[in-house]
mmCIF file with all atom_site columns, C-alpha atoms in Angstrom:
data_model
loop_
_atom_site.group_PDB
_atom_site.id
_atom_site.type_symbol
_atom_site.label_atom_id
_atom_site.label_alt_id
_atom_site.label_comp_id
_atom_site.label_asym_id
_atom_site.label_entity_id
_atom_site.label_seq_id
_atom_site.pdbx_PDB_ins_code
_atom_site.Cartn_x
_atom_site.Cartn_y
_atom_site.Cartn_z
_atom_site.occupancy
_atom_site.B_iso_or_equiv
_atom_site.pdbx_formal_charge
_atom_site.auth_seq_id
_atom_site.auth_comp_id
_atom_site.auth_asym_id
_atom_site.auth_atom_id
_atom_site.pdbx_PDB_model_num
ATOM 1  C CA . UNK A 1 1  ? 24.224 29.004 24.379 1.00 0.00 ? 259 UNK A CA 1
ATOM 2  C CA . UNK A 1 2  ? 22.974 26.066 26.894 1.00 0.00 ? 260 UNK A CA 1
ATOM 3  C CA . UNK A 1 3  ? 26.298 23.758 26.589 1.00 0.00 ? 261 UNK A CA 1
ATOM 4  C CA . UNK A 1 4  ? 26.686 21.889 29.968 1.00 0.00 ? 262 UNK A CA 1
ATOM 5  C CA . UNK A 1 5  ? 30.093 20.767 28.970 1.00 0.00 ? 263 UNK A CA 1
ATOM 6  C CA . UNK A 1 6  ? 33.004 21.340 27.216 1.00 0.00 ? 264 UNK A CA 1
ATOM 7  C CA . UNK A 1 7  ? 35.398 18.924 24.995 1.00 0.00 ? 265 UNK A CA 1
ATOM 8  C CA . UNK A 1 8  ? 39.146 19.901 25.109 1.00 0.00 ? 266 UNK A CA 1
ATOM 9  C CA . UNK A 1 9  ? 40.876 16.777 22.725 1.00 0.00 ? 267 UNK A CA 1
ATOM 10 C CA . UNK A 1 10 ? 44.487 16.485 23.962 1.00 0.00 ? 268 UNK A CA 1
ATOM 11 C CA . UNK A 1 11 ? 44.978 13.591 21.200 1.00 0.00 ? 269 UNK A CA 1
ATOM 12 C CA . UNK A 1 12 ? 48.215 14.183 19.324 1.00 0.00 ? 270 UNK A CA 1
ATOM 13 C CA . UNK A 1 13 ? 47.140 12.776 16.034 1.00 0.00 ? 271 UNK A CA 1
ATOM 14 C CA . UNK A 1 14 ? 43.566 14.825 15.890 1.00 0.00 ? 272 UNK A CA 1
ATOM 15 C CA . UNK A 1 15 ? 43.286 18.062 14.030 1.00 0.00 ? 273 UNK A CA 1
ATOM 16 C CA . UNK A 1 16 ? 41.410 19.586 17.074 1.00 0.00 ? 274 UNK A CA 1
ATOM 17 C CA . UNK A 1 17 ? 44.067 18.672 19.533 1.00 0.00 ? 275 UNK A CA 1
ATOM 18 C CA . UNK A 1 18 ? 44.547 21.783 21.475 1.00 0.00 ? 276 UNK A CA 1
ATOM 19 C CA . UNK A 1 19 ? 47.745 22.521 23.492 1.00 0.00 ? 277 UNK A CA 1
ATOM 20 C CA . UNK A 1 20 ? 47.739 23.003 27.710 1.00 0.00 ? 278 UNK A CA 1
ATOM 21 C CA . UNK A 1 21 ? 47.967 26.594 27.101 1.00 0.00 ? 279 UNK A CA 1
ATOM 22 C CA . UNK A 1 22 ? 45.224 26.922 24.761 1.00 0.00 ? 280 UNK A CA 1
ATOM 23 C CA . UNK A 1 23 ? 43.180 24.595 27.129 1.00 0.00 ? 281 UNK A CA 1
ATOM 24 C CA . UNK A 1 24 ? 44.066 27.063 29.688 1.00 0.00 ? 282 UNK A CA 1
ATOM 25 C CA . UNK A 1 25 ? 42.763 30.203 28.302 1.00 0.00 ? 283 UNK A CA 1
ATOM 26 C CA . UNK A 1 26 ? 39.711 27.952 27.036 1.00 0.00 ? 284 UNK A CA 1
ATOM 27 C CA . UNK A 1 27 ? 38.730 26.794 30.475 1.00 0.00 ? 285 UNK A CA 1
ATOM 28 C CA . UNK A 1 28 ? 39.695 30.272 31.718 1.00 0.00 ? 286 UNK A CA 1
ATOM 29 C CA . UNK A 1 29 ? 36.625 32.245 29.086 1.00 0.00 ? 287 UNK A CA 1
ATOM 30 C CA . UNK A 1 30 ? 33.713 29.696 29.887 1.00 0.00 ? 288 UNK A CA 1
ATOM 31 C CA . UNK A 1 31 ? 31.323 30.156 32.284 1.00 0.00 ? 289 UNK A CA 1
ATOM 32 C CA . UNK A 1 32 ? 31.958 28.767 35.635 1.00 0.00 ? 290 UNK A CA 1
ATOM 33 C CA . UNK A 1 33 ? 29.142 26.219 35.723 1.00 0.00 ? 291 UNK A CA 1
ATOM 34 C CA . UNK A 1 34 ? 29.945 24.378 32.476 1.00 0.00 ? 292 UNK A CA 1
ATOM 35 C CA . UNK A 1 35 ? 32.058 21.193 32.723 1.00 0.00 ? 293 UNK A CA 1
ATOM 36 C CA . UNK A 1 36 ? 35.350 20.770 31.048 1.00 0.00 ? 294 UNK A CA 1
ATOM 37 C CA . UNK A 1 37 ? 36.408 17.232 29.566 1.00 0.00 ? 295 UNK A CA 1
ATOM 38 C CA . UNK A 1 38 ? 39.526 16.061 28.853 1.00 0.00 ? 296 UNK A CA 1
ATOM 39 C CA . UNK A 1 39 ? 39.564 13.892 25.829 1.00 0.00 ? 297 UNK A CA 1
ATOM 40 C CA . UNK A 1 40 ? 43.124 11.495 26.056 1.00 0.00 ? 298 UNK A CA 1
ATOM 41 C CA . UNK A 1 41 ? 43.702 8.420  23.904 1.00 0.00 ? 299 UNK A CA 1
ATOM 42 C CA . UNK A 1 42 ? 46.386 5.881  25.221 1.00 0.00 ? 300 UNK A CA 1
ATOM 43 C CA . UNK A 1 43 ? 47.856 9.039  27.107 1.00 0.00 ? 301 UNK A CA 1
ATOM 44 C CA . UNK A 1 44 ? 50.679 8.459  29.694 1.00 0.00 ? 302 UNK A CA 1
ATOM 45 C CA . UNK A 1 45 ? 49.443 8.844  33.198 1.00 0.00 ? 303 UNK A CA 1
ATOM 46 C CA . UNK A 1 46 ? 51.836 11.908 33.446 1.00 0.00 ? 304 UNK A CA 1
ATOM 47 C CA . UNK A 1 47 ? 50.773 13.653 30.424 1.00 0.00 ? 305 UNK A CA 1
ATOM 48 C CA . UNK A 1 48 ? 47.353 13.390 31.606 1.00 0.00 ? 306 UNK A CA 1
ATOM 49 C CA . UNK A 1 49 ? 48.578 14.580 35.475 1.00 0.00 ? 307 UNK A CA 1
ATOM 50 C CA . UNK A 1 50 ? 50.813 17.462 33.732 1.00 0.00 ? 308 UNK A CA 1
ATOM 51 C CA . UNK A 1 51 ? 47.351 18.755 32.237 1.00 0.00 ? 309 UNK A CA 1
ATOM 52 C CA . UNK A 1 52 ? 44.940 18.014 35.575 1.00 0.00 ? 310 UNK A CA 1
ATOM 53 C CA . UNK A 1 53 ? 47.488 20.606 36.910 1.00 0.00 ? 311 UNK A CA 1
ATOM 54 C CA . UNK A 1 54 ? 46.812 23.785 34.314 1.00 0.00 ? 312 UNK A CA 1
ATOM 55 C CA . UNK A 1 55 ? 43.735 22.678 33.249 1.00 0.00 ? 313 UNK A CA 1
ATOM 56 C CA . UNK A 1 56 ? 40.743 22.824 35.095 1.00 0.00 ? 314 UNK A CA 1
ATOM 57 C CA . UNK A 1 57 ? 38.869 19.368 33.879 1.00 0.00 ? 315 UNK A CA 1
ATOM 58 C CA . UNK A 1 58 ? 35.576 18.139 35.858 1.00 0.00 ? 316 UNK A CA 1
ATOM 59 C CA . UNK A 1 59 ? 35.765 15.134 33.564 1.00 0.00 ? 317 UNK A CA 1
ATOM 60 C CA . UNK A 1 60 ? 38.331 12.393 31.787 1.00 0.00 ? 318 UNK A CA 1
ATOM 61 C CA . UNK A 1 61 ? 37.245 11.021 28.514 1.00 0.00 ? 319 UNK A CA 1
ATOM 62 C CA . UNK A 1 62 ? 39.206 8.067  27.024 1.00 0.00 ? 320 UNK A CA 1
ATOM 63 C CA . UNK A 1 63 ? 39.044 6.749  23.781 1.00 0.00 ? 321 UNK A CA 1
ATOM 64 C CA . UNK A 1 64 ? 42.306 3.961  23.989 1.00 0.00 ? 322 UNK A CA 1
ATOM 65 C CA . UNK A 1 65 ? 42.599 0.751  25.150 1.00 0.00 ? 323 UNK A CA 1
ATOM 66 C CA . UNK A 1 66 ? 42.663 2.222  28.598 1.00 0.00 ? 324 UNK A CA 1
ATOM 67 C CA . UNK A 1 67 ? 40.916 -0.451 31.591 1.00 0.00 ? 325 UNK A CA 1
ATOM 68 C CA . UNK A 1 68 ? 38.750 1.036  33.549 1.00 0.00 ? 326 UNK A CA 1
ATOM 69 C CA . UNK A 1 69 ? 41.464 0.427  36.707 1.00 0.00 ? 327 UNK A CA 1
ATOM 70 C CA . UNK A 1 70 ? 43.780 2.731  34.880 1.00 0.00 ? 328 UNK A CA 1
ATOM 71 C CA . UNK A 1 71 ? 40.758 5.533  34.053 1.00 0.00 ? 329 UNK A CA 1
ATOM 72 C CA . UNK A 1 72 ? 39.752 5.166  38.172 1.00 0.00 ? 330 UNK A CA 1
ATOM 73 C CA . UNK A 1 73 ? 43.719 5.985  38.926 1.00 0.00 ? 331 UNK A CA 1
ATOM 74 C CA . UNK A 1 74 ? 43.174 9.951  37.756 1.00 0.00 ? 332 UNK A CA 1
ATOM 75 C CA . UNK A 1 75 ? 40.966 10.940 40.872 1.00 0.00 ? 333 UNK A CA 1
ATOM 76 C CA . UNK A 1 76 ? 37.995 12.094 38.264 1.00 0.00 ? 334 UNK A CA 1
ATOM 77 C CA . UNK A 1 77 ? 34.827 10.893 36.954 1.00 0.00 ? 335 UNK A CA 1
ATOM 78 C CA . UNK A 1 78 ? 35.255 9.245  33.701 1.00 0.00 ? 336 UNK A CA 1
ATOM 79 C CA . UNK A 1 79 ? 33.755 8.049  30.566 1.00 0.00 ? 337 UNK A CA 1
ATOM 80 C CA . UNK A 1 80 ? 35.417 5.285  28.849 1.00 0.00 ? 338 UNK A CA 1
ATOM 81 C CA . UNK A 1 81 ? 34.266 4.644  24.968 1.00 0.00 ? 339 UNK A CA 1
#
């Protein structure tokens, strides 16, 4: 359908938080050349590690208080809003 990207929200309080599994077997059905984001709100920097490693993401998305120091730390490109 054209999408460049995708938006997985691993946000615990929104109703389209999805799980690591069902980011999985998202990631896992897209085409190869579409980018997957990560969307993470205050997360822990092992939450966010625990789902770099089952999730294929090309790209962080943060929506917390998070400095950009602590964004850089992940090893991916980022968008902080």
């Amino acid at each position: 359908m054209g999408a460049d990207a995708i938006g997985l929200v691993f946000y615990e309080d929104s109703p389209r938080r999805v799980t690591v599994d069902q980011a999985r077997r998202i990631a896992d059905s897209i085409a190869p050349f579409i980018t997957v984001v990560g969307l993470f709100v205050d997360e822990a920097p092992a939450v966010i590690a625990r789902v770099r490693d089952h999730v294929p993401l090309g790209l962080l998305q943060f929506h917390g208080r998070e400095t950009n120091d602590e964004c850089r730390r992940h090893g991916l490109p980022f968008i902080k809003s």
